[in-house]
mmCIF file of C-alpha atoms in Angstrom:
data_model
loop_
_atom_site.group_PDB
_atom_site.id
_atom_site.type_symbol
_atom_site.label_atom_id
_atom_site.label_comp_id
_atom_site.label_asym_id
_atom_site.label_seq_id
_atom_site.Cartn_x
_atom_site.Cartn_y
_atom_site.Cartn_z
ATOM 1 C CA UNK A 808 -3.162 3.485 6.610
ATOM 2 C CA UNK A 809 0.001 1.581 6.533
ATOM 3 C CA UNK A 810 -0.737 -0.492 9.510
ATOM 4 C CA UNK A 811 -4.205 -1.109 8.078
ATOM 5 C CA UNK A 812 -2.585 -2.347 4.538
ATOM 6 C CA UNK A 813 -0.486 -5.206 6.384
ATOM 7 C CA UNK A 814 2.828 -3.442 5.497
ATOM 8 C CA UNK A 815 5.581 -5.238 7.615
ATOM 9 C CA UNK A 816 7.946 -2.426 8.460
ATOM 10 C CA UNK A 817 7.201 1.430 8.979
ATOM 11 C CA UNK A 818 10.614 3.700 9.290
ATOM 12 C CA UNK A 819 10.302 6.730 10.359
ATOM 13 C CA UNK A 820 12.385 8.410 8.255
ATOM 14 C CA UNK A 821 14.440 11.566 8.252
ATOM 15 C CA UNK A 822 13.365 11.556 4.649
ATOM 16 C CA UNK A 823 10.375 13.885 6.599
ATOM 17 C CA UNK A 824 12.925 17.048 6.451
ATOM 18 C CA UNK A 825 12.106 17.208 2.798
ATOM 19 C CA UNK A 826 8.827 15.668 2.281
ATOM 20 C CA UNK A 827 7.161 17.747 5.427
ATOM 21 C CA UNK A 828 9.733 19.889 7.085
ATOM 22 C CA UNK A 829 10.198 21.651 3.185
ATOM 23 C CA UNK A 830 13.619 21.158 3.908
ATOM 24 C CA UNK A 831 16.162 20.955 0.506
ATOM 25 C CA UNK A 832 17.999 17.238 2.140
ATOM 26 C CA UNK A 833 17.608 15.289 4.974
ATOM 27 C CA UNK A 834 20.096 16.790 6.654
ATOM 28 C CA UNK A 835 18.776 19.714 8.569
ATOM 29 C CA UNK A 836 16.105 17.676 10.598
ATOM 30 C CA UNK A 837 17.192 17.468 14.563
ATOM 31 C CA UNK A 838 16.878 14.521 17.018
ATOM 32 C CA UNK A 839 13.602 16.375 18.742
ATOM 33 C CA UNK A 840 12.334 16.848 15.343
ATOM 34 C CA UNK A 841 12.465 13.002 14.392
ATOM 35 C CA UNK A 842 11.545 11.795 17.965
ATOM 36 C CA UNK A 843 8.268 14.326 17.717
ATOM 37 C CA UNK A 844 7.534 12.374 14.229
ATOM 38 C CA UNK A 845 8.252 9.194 15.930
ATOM 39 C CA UNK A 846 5.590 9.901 18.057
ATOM 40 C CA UNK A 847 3.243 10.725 16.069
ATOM 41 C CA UNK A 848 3.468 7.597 13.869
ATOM 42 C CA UNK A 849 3.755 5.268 17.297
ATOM 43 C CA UNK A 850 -0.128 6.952 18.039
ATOM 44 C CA UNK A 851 -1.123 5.968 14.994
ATOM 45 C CA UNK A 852 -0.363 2.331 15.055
ATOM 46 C CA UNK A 853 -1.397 1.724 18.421
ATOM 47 C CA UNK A 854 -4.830 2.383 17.083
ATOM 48 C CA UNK A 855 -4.498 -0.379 14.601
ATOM 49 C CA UNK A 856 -5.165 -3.558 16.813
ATOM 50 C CA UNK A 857 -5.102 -6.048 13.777
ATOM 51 C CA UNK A 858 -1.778 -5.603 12.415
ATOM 52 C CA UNK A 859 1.248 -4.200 14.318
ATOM 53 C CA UNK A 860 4.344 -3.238 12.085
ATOM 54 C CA UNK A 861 7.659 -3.051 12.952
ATOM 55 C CA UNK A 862 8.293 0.548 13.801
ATOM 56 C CA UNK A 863 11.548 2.105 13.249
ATOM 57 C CA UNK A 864 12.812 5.414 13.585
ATOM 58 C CA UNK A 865 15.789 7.141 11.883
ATOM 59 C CA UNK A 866 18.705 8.678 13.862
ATOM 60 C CA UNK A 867 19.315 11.946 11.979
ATOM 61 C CA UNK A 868 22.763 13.272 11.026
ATOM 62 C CA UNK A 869 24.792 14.339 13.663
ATOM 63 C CA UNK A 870 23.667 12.168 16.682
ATOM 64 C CA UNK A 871 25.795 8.954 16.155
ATOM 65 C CA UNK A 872 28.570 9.867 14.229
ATOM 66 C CA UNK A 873 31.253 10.494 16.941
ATOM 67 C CA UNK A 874 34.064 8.965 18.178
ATOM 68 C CA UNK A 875 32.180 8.088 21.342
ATOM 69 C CA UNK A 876 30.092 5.764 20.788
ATOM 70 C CA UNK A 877 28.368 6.469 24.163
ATOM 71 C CA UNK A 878 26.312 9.551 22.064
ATOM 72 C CA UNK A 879 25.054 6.958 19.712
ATOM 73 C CA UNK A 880 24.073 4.895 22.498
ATOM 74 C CA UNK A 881 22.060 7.925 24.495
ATOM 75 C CA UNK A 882 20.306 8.828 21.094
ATOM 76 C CA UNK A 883 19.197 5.306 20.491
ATOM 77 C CA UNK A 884 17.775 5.774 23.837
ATOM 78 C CA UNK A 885 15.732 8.479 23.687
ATOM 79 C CA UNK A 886 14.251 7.073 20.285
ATOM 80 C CA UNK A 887 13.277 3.972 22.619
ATOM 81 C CA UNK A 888 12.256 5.623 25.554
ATOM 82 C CA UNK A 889 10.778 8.797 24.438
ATOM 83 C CA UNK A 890 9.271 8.089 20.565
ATOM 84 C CA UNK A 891 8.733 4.034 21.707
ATOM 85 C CA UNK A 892 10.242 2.478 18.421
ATOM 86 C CA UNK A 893 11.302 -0.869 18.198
ATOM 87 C CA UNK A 894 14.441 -0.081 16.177
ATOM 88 C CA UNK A 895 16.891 2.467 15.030
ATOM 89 C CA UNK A 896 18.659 2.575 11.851
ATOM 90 C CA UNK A 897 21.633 4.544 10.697
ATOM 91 C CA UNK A 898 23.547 5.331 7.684
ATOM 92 C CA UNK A 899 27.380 3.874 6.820
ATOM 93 C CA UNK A 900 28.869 0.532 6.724
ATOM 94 C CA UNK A 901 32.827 2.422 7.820
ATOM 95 C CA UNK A 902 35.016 0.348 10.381
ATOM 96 C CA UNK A 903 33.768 3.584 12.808
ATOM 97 C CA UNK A 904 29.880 2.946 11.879
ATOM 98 C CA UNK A 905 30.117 -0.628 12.629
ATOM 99 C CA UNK A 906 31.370 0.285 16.076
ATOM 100 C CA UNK A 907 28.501 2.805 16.887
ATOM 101 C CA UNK A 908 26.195 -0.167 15.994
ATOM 102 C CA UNK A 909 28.242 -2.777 17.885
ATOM 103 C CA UNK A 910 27.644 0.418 21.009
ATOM 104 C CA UNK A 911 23.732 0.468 20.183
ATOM 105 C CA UNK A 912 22.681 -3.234 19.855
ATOM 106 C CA UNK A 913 24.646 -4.558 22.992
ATOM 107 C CA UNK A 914 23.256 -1.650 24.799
ATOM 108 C CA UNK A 915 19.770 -3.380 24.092
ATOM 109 C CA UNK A 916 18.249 -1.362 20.886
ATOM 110 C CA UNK A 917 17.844 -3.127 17.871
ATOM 111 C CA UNK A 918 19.590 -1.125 14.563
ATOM 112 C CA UNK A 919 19.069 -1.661 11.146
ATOM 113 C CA UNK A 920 21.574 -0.666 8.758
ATOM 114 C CA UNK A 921 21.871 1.694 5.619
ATOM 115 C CA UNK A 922 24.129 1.492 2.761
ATOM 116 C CA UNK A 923 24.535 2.286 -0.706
ATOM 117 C CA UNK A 924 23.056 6.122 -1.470
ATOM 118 C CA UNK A 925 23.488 7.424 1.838
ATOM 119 C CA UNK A 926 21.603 10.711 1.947
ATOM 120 C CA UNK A 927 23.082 12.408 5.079
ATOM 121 C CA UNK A 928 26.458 12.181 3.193
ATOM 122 C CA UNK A 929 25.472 13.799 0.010
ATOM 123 C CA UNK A 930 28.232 16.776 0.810
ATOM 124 C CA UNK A 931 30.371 13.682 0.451
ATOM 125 C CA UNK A 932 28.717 12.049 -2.230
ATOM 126 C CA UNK A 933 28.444 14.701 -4.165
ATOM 127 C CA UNK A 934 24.827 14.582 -4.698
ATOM 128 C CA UNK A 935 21.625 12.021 -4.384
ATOM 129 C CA UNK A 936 23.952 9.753 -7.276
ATOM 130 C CA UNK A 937 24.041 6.067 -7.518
ATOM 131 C CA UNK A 938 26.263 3.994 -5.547
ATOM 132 C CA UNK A 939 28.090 1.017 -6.134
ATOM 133 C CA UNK A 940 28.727 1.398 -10.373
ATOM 134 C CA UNK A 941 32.353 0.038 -10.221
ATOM 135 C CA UNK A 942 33.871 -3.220 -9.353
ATOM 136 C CA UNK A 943 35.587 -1.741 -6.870
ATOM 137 C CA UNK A 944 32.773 0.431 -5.058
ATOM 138 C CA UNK A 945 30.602 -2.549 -5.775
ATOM 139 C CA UNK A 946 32.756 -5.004 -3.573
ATOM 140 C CA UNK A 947 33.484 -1.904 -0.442
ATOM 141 C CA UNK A 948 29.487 -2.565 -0.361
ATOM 142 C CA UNK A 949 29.719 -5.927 0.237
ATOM 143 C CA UNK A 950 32.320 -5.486 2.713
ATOM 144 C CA UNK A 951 30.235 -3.017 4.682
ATOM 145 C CA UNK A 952 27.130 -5.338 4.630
ATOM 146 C CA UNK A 953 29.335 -7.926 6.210
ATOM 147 C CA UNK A 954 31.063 -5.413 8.960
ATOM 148 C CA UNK A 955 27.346 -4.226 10.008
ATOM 149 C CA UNK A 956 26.080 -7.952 9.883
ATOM 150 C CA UNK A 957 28.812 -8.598 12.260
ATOM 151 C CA UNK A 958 28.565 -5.472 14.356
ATOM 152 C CA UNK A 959 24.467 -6.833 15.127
ATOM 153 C CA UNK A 960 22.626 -4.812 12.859
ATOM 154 C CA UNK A 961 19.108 -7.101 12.132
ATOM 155 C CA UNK A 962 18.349 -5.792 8.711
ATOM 156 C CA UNK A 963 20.276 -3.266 5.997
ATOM 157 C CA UNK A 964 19.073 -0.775 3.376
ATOM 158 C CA UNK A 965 20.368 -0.819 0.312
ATOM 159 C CA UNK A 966 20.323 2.091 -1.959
ATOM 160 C CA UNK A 967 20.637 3.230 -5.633
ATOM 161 C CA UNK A 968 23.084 0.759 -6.349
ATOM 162 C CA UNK A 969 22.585 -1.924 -9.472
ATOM 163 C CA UNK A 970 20.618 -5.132 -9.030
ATOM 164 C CA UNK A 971 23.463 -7.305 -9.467
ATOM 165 C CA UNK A 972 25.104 -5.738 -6.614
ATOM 166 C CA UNK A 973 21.968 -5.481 -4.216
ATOM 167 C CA UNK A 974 21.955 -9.563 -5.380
ATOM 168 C CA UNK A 975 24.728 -10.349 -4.328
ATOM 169 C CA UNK A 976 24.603 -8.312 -0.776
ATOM 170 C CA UNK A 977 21.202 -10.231 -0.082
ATOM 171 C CA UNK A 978 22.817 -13.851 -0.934
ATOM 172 C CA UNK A 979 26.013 -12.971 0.857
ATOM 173 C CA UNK A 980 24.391 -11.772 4.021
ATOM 174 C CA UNK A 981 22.476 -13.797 6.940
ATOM 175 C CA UNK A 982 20.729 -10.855 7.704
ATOM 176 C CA UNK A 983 17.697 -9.707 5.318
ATOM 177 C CA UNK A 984 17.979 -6.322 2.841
ATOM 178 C CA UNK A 985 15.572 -3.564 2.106
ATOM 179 C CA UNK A 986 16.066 -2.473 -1.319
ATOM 180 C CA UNK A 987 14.641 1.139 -2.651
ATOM 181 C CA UNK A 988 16.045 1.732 -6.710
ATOM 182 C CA UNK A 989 18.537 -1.710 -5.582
ATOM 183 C CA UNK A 990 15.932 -3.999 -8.192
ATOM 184 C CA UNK A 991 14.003 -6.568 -7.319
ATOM 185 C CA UNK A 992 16.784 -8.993 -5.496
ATOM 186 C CA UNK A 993 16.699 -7.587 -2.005
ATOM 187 C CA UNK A 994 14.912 -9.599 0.952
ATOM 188 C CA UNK A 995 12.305 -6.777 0.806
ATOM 189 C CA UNK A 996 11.385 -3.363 -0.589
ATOM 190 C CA UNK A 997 10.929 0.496 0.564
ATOM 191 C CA UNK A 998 9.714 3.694 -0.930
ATOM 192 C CA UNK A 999 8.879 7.150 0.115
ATOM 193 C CA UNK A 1000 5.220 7.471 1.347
ATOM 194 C CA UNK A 1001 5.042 10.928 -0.320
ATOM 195 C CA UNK A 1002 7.068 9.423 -3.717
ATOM 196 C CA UNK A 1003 4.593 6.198 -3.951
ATOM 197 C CA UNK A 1004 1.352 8.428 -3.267
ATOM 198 C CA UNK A 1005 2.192 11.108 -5.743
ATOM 199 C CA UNK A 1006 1.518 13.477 -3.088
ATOM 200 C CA UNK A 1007 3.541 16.006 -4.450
ATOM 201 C CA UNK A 1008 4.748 17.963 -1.415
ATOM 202 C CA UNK A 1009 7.829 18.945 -1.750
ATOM 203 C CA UNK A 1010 8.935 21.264 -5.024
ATOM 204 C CA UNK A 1011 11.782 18.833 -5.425
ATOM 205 C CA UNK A 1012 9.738 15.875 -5.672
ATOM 206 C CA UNK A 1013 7.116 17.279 -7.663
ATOM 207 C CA UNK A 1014 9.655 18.095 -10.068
ATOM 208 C CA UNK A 1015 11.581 14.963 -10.068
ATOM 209 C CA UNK A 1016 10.298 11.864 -9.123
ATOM 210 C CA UNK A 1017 13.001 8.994 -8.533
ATOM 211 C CA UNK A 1018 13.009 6.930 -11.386
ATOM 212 C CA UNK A 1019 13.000 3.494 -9.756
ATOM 213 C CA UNK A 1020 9.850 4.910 -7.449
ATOM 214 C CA UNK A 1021 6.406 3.274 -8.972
ATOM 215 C CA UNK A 1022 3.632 5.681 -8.625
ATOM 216 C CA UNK A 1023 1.002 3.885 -6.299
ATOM 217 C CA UNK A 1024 -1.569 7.284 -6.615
ATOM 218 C CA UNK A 1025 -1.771 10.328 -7.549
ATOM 219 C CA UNK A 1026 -2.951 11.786 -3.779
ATOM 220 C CA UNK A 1027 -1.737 14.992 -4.596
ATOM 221 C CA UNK A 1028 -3.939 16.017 -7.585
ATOM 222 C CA UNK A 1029 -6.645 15.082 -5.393
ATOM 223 C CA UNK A 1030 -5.338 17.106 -2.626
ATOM 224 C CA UNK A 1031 -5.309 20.011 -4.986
ATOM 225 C CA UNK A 1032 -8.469 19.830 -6.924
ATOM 226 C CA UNK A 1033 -10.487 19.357 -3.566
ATOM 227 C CA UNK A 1034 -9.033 22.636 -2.334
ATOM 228 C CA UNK A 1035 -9.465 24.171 -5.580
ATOM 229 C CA UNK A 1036 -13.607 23.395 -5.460
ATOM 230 C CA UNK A 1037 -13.656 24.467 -1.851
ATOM 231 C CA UNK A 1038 -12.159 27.727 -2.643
ATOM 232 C CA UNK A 1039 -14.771 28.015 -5.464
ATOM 233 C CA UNK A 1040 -17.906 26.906 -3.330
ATOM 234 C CA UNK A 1041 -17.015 29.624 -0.498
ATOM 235 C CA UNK A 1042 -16.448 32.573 -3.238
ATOM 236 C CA UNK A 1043 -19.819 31.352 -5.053
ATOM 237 C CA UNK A 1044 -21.741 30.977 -1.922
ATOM 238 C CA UNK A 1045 -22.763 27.569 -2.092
ATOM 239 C CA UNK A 1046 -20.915 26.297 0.921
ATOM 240 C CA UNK A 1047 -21.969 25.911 3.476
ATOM 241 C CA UNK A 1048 -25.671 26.203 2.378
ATOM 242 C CA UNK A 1049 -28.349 24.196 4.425
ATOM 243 C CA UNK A 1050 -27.113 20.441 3.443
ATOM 244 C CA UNK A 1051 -24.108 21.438 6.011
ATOM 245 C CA UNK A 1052 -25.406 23.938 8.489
ATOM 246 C CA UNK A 1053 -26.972 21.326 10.590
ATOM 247 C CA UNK A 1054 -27.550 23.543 13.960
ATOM 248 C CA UNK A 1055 -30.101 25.092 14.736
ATOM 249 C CA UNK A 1056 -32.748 26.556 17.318
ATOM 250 C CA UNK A 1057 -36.203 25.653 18.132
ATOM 251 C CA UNK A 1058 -38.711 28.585 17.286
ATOM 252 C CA UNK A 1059 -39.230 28.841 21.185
ATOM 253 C CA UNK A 1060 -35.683 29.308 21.681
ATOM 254 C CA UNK A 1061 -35.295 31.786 18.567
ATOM 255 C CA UNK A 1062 -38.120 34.453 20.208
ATOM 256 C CA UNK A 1063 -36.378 33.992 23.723
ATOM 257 C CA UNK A 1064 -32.962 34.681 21.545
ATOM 258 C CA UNK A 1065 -34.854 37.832 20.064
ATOM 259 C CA UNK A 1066 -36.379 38.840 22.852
ATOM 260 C CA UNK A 1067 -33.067 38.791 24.953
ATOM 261 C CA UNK A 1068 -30.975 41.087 21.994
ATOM 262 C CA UNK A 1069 -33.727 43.553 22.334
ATOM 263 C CA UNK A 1070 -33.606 44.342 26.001
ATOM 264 C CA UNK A 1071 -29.476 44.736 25.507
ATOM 265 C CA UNK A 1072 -30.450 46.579 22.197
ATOM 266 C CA UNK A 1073 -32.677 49.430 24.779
ATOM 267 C CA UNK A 1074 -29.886 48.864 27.616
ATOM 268 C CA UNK A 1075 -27.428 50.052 25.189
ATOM 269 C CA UNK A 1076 -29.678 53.071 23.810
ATOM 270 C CA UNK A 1077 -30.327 54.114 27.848
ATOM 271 C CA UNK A 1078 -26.323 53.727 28.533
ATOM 272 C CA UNK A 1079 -25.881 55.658 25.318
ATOM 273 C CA UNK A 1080 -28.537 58.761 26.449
ATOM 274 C CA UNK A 1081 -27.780 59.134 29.751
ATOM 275 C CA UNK A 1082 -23.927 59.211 28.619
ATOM 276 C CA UNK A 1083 -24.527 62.130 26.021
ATOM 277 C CA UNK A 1084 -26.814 63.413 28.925
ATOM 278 C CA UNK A 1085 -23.530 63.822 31.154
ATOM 279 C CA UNK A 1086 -21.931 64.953 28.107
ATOM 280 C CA UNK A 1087 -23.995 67.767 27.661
ATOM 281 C CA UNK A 1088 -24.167 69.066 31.072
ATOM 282 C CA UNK A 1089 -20.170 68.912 31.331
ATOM 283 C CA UNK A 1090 -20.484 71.477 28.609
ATOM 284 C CA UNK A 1091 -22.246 74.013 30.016
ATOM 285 C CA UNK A 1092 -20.753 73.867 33.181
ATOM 286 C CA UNK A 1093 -17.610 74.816 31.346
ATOM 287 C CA UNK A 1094 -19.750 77.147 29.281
ATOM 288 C CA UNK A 1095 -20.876 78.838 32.730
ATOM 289 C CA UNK A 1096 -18.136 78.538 34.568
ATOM 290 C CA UNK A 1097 -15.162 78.966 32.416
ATOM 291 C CA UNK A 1098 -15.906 81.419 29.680
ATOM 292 C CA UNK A 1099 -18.945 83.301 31.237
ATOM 293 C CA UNK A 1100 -22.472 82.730 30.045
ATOM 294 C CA UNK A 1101 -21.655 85.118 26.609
ATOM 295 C CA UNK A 1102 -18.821 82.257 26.102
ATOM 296 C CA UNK A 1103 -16.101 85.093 25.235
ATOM 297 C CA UNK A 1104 -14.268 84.945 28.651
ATOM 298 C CA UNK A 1105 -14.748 88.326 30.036
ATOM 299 C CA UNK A 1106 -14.698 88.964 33.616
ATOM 300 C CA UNK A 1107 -14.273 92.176 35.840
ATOM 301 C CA UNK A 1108 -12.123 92.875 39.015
#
């Protein structure tokens, strides 16, 4: 569907731990776990012949953060090799970030960057807050937009942070932005497939819907009421009915059919007799020969 509506970019995101794992944040979801996602989306776009987005897949937390940048590096990897994205993007714009993108992009994958609301750090965070809201947090953004610009990162998102700040990020950079709740100044936008569709499949998200997230359709009250009148059409009886039982046999086939149950119908009766046959002559062979023919057991030396 998102191939097939010209959208430029599809990420992969490790947004799925909440929106389809039923996970409470992103951070749970494992590398196998986004690669197997990966996947699946690659399939789905290769079907799509007329319009080929940019597929990227997020690195989830915990498999580029170290010290060695070499893990980064392997991770990116796999995303290429094994899920066949064209990019990789991960979250931070820190002096040690920079350098596990610097790692990724001169080992030959592309990696788009992530600041702002950084959801894998929401222990750090404090929460899914707003980023950015003072001078000085305002201007550390712009200095980590810069750092991953220089480190090679191709493109950056920019989250929850005000629209003057996003602004300025987009004009100071060479590189284009993403924005999602960053206003309407970024190079280009993003939203939750689930959050946009009103899909409503995940308790949090049902229950709070980000405010800057515009509600495309409401997929999920469809969702529900068409398994709502399914449920009522089995427990009434009127599905399947004859509009959608579409097999059936010809009248030749339906005697042979008959005809067929009622020789195993008499096979089973004649397996049944002659086993109740065996039955009772067991009986009276213990009858005889065990208790005497009075049945009381007596018996004389």
């Amino acid at each position: 569907h998102v191939a097939r509506a010209g959208i430029d970019v599809v990420l992969v995101g490790d947004s799925a731990a909440m929106v389809e794992l039923g996970y409470e944040t992103t951070q749970p979801v494992s590398l196998d776990q986004m690669l197997h996602h990966c996947q699946s989306v690659k399939r789905g776009l290769d079907y799509v012949r007329e319009h080929r987005p940019l597929l990227v897949g997020d690195m989830p937390f915990g498999t580029y953060e170290f010290e060695d940048t070499d893990v980064a590096l392997k991770n990116a990897y796999r995303f290429v090799k094994e899920a066949g994205v064209d990019a990789v993007k991960v979250e931070g714009g820190s002096a040690a970030r920079a350098e596990a993108v610097k790692k990724v992009v001169e080992g030959g994958v592309a990696v788009m960057g992530h600041i702002g609301l950084t959801p894998q750090a929401i222990s750090v965070l404090g929460g899914f807050r707003a980023q950015g809201r003072t001078a000085s947090r305002a201007r550390t953004l712009v200095d980590e937009g810069l750092r991953l610009q220089e480190a090679g990162a191709f493109a950056i998102v920019l989250e929850c942070v005000p629209e003057n700040v996003a602004t300025t990020i987009t004009e100071t950079l060479e590189i284009p932005t993403i924005g999602i709740g960053a206003g309407g100044g970024t190079s280009g936008q993003v939203l939750v497939f689930h959050d946009m569709l009103g899909m409503l499949s995940h308790p949090h998200h049902e229950q709070f819907v980000p405010r800057f997230c515009k509600k495309y359709a409401h997929v999920g009250f469809a969702i529900q009421s068409g398994l709502q009148a399914f449920k009522a059409d089995v427990e009434s009886g009127v599905f399947p009915g004859s509009d959608f039982t579409p097999y059936a046999m010809s009248d030749e086939e339906k005697k042979a059919f008959d005809a067929l149950l009622q020789v195993d119908k008499e096979e089973r009766r004649r397996k049944l007799e002659e086993a109740s046959k065996k039955l009772t002559q067991a009986d009276e062979y213990e009858q005889l020969h065990l208790y005497g023919s009075d049945g009381k057991g007596a018996s004389s030396n």
